[in-house]
Amino acid sequence: MRNTILIFICVFAMSFNTKAQDGFEEIILAGEKDAEILLEGYFAPAMEGFIYAMNNGWAHTAKVHKTLGFDLTIGASGALVPSSKEIFTATGLTHNNGSYTGPTLMGEGDGETYTVTKDNDEVSIDMPGGITEDLPINAVPAPTVQLNVGLPFKLEAMVRFFPETDFGDDGGSAKMLGLGLKKEITSWFGPLDKLPLHVSLLASYTTLNVNYGFGDYTESEPDLTVENGAAEFDLKAINVQALASLNFPFINVYGGIGYGSGDSNFKMNGTYTYNKDGDNEEILTAPDLKFSAAGFKTTIGARISLGFFKIFADYTLQEYNAVSAGIAFSIR
């Protein structure tokens, strides 16, 4: 199960690292203000996509387990990146005639050249391109392993846990914790509790931390030295939903409406030094970027039951539409 999650994270992180070596860290040569504008535009679809993806896939039925009944779910969600988010335009910049247009991280193709004036010299920065061509589909992935346990009073506790685990050769690591609670309220509607229809309310909270190092190196053009370079990504997401499902012996259909929100933070750690011809060494400041996303969503899905073994898939309409799918082993 841990390997399943690492496969998703590594595919994304390795693609991300390739673009790092292509030059996204060179953007800080533009100065803190321009670098913040450019990096926010470049990374926004990935950061927002993680929020939408992590808030998905929490339930594949509105029915709760009997007390101490449980299921173990292994699945994944993917937030589909809108085509409008594959390109970004930054304005109000100090350099490059005040603007820049190019692919985002979740876009396609190579970036354009961004020109910076430093000490009366023009410095050309090759802006990074997108990673779409490196991914199976243009989506931000969120793998999950989730345990649901039935509690008294028609409650069900949900836990997503991934312990801090190292990956890659440059100090990469990832960890995740998600907590949720589902309350079945079918009995509130009187005669409905005699039907195969179940209704419940769900709330969840998720944190995710990913670190990826890109080490020490020196670029001769532009004159940039990186020491202990690394990227750190933190996410916090909240999800609330009203769910309904029609549960039959071999199949159930489920759906829900809800609201999801979250915040993410992206930091470039390490020391970045500009040194033109050995003179006027300048320590550059990497910006601390913050992102947020929120919106209403509607989900529809289906689950096939083969005894204690379940297979499910659903689709969610929201700003970044999402697909979730997986398997579950269910008892009681």
GROMACS .gro file of N, CA and C in nm, residues 51 60 62 161 164 169 191 208 283:
model
   27
   51ILE      N    1  -0.536   2.045  -0.350
   51ILE     CA    2  -0.644   2.069  -0.254
   51ILE      C    3  -0.772   1.998  -0.299
   60HIS      N    4  -1.774   0.592  -0.050
   60HIS     CA    5  -1.835   0.527  -0.165
   60HIS      C    6  -1.969   0.465  -0.127
   62ALA      N    7  -2.328   0.596   0.153
   62ALA     CA    8  -2.377   0.677   0.264
   62ALA      C    9  -2.405   0.590   0.386
  161PHE      N   10  -0.370   0.766   0.662
  161PHE     CA   11  -0.241   0.786   0.727
  161PHE      C   12  -0.129   0.733   0.639
  164GLU      N   13   0.585   0.940   0.755
  164GLU     CA   14   0.692   1.006   0.683
  164GLU      C   15   0.785   0.902   0.621
  169ASP      N   16   1.695   1.042  -0.418
  169ASP     CA   17   1.833   1.042  -0.370
  169ASP      C   18   1.875   1.175  -0.308
  191PRO      N   19  -4.005   0.708   0.719
  191PRO     CA   20  -4.020   0.584   0.641
  191PRO      C   21  -3.899   0.550   0.553
  208LEU      N   22  -0.098   1.728   0.426
  208LEU     CA   23   0.000   1.660   0.340
  208LEU      C   24   0.128   1.743   0.337
  283ILE      N   25   2.319   3.751  -0.240
  283ILE     CA   26   2.237   3.642  -0.187
  283ILE      C   27   2.092   3.673  -0.221
   0.00000   0.00000   0.00000
